[in-house]
Short mmCIF file of C-alpha atoms in Angstrom, two decimals:
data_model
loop_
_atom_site.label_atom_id
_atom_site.label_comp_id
_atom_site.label_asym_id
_atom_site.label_seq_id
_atom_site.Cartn_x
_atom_site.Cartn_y
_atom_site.Cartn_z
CA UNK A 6 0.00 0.00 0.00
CA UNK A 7 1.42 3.48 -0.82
CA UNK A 8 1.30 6.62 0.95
CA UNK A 9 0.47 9.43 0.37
CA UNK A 10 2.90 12.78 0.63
CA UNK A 11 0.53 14.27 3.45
CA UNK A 12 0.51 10.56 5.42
CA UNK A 13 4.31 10.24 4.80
CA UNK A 14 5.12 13.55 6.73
CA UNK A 15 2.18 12.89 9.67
CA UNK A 16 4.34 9.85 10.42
CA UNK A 17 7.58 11.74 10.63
CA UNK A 18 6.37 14.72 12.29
CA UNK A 19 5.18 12.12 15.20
CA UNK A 20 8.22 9.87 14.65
CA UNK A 21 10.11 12.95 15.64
CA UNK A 22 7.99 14.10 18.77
CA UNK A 23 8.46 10.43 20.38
CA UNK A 24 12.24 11.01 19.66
CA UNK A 25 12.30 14.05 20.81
CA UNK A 26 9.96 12.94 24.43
CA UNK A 27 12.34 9.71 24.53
CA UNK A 28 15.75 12.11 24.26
CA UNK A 29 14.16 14.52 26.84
CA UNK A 30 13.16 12.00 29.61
CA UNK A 31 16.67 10.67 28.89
CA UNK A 32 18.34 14.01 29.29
CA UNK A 33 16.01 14.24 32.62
CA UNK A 34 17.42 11.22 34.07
CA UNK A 35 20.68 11.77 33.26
CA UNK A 36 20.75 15.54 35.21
CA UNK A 37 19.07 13.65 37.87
CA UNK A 38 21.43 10.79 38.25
CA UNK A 39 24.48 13.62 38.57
CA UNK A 40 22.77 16.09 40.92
CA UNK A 41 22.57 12.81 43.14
CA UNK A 42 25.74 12.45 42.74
CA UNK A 43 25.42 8.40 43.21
CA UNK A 44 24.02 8.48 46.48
CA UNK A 45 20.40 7.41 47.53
CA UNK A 46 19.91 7.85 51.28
CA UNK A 47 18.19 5.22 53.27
CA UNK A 48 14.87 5.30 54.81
CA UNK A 49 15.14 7.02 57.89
CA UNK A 50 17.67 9.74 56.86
CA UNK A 51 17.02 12.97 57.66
CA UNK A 52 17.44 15.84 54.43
CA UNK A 53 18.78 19.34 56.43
CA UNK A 54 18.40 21.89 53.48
CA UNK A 55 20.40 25.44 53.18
CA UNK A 56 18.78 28.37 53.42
CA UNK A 57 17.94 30.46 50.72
CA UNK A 58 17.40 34.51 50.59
CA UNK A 59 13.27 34.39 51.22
CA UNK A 60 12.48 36.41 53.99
CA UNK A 61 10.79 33.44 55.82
CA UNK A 62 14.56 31.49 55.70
CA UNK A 63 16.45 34.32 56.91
CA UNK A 64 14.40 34.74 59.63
CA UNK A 65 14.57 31.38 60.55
CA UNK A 66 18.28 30.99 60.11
CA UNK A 67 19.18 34.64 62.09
CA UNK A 68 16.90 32.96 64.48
CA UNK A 69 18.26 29.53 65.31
CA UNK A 70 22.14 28.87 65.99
CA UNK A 71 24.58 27.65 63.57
CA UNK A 72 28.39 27.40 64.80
CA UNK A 73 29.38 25.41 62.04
CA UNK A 74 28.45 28.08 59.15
CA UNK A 75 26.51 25.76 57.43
CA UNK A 76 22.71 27.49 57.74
CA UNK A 77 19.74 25.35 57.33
CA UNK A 78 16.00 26.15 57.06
CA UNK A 79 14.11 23.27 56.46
CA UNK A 80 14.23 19.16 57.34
CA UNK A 81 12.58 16.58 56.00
CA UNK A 82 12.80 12.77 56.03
CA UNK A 83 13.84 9.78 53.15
CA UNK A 84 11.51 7.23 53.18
CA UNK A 85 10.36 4.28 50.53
CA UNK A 86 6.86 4.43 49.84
CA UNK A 87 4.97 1.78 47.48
CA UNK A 88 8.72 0.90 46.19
CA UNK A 89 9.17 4.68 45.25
CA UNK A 90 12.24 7.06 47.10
CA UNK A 91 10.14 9.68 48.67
CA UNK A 92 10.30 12.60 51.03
CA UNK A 93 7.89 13.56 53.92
CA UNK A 94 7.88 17.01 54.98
CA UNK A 95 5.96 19.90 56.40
CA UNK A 96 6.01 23.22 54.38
CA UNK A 97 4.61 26.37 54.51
CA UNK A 98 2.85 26.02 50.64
CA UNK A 99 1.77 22.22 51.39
CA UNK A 100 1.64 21.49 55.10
CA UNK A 101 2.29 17.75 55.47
CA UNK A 102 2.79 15.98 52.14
CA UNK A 103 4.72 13.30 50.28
CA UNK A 104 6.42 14.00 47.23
CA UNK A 105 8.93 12.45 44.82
CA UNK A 106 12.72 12.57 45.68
CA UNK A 107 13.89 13.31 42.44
CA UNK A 108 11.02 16.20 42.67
CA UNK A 109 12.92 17.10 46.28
CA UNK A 110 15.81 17.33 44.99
CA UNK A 111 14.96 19.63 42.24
CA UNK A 112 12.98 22.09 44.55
CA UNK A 113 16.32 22.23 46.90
CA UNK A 114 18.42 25.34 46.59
CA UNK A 115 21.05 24.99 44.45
CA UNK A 116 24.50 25.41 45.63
CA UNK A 117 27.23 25.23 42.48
CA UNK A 118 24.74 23.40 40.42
CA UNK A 119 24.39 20.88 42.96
CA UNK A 120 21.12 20.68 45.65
CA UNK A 121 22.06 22.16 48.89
CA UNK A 122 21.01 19.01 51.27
CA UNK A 123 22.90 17.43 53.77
CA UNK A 124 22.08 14.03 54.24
CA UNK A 125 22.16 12.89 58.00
CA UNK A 126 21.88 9.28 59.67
CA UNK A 127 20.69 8.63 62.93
CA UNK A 128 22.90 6.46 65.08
CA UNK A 129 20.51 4.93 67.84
CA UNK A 130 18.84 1.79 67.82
CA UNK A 131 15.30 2.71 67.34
CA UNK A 132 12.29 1.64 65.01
CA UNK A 133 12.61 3.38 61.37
CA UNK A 134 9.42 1.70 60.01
CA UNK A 135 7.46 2.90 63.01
CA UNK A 136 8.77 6.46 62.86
CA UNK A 137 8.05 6.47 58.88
CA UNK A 138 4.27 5.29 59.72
CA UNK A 139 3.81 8.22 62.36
CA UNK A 140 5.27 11.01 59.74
CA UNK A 141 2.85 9.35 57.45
CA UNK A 142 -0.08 9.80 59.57
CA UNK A 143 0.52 13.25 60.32
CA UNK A 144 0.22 14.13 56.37
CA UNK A 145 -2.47 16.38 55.37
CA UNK A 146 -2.24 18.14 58.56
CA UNK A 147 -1.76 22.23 57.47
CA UNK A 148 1.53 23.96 58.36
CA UNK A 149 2.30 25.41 61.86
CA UNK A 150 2.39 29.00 61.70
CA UNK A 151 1.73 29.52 65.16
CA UNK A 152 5.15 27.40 66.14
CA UNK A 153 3.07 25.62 68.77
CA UNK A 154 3.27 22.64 70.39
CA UNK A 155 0.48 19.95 69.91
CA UNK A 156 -1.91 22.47 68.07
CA UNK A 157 -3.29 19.40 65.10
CA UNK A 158 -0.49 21.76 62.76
CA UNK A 159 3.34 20.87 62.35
CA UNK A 160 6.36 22.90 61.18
CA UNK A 161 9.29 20.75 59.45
CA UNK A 162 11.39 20.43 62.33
CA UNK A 163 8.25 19.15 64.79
CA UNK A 164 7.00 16.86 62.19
CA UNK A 165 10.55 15.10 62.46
CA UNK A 166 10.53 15.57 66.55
CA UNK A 167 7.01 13.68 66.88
CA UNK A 168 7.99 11.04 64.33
CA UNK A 169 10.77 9.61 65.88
CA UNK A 170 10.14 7.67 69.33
CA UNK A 171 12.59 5.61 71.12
CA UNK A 172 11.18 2.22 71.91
CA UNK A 173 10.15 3.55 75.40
CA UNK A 174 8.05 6.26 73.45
CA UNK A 175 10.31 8.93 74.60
CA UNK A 176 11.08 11.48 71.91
CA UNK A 177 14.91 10.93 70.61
CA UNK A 178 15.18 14.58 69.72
CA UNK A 179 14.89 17.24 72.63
CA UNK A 180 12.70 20.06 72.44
CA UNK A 181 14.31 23.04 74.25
CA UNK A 182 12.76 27.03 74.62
CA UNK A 183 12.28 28.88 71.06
CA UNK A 184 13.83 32.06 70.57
CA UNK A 185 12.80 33.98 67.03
CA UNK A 186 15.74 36.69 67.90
CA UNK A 187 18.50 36.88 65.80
CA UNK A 188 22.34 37.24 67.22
CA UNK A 189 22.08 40.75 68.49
CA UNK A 190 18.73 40.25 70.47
CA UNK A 191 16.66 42.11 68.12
CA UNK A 192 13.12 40.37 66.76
CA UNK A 193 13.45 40.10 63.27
CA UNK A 194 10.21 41.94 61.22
CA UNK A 195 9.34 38.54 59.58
CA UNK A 196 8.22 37.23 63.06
CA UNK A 197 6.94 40.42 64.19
CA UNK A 198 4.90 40.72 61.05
CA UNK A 199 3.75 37.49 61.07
CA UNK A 200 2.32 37.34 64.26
CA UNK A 201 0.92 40.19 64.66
CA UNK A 202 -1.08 38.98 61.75
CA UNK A 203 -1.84 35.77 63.81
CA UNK A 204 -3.38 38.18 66.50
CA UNK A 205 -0.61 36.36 69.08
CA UNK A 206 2.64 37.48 70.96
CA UNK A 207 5.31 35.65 69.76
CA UNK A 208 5.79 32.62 71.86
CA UNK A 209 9.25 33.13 72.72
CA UNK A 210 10.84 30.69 75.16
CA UNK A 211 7.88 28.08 74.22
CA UNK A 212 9.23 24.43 73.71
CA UNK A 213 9.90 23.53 69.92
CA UNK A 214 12.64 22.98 67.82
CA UNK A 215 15.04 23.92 64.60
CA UNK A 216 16.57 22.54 61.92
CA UNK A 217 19.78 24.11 62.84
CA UNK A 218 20.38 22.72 66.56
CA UNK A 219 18.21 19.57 65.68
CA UNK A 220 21.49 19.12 62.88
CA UNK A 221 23.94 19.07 65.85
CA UNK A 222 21.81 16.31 67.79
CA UNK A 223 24.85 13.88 69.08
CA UNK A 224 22.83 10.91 67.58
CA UNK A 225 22.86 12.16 63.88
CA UNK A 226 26.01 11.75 61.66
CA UNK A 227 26.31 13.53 58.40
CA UNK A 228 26.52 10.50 56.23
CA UNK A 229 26.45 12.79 52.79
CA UNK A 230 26.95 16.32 51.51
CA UNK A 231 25.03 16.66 48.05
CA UNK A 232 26.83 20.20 47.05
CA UNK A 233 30.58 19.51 47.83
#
């Protein structure tokens, strides 16, 4: 059977779209593979992510202490889920969600090219199944703007702190007295701002937590730095 002139350049015009799809997704997992640099964390690991220049990060990293000049605003936590390498985490846009970790690691602030995530293992004997089951129940639940304890909301670093129980059911991270100043003592206009929009005081000295001092916990390790 011939065909016709019109048929003939149909058929190339989609032979060259499913080229062009196959050579993109290609090209996708290619950048993918290298920005992960060969690693693939295990489930459990905790993802401590550099701040970026928002004013909601540099509030939060002026606020919390960082010796080791490495500033974080965010945490989240590597788990498997249905055979596919995912992330839980709370955010301010999403609350509690799941996403994908190649999607994670393209949402991470680059740092020469690379994502800016430390990868962190934790060194006590405790149940990693059980901890991934309570982050997963907590998803859905809307982002904790009011940096309060046991309120039905979570912030990144509580989400991690109420996940992970030693087999006693005793937290393994400590929660220790919030303070939203920065290094000089002054309140940073993010926090004023933002609660004064909440109709609250800010709850200074109120238990919580940080990505930045929950990083120095004595029973993480860093295990992997993705931008180095």
């Amino acid at each position: 059977m011939e065909l016709s002139i019109m048929e003939l350049r149909i058929m190339e015009r989609k032979l060259s779209t499913a080229l062009y799809a196959i050579g993109l997704s290609l090209l996708l997992f290619i950048l993918a593979s290298c920005s992960r640099d060969g690693f693939v964390p295990r489930d459990g690991d905790l993802l401590f992510c550099l701040g970026d220049d928002s004013p909601m990060s540099e509030a939060i990293t002026t606020s919390t202490s960082s010796d080791s000049g490495v500033r974080y605003d965010h945490v989240a936590l590597f788990a498997t889920i249905d055979g596919i390498p995912s992330v839980i985490e709370a955010t301010s846009k999403s609350g509690v969600r799941v996403i994908d970790w190649e999607e994670f690691l393209s949402e991470a602030r680059p740092v020469g090219g690379k994502p800016g995530i430390d990868v962190m293992r934790i060194g006590e004997d405790i149940d990693i199944e059980a901890a991934i089951g309570r982050a997963l129940a907590f998803r859905g639940q809307g982002y904790d703007w009011y940096y309060l304890p046991s309120n039905g909301l979570m912030y990144c670093s509580e989400l991690i702190y109420e996940s992970f129980l030693r087999r006693d059911g005793s937290h393994l991270f400590t929660a220790i007295p919030m303070s939203f100043r920065d290094k000089d003592g002054n309140m940073p206009s993010f926090w004023v701002e933002l609660f004064k929009g909440l109709g609250m005081d800010v709850p200074e000295g109120e238990p919580g937590t940080n990505p930045n001092d929950m990083s120095k916990d004595p029973v993480l390790r860093l295990v992997h730095r993705y931008f180095d």
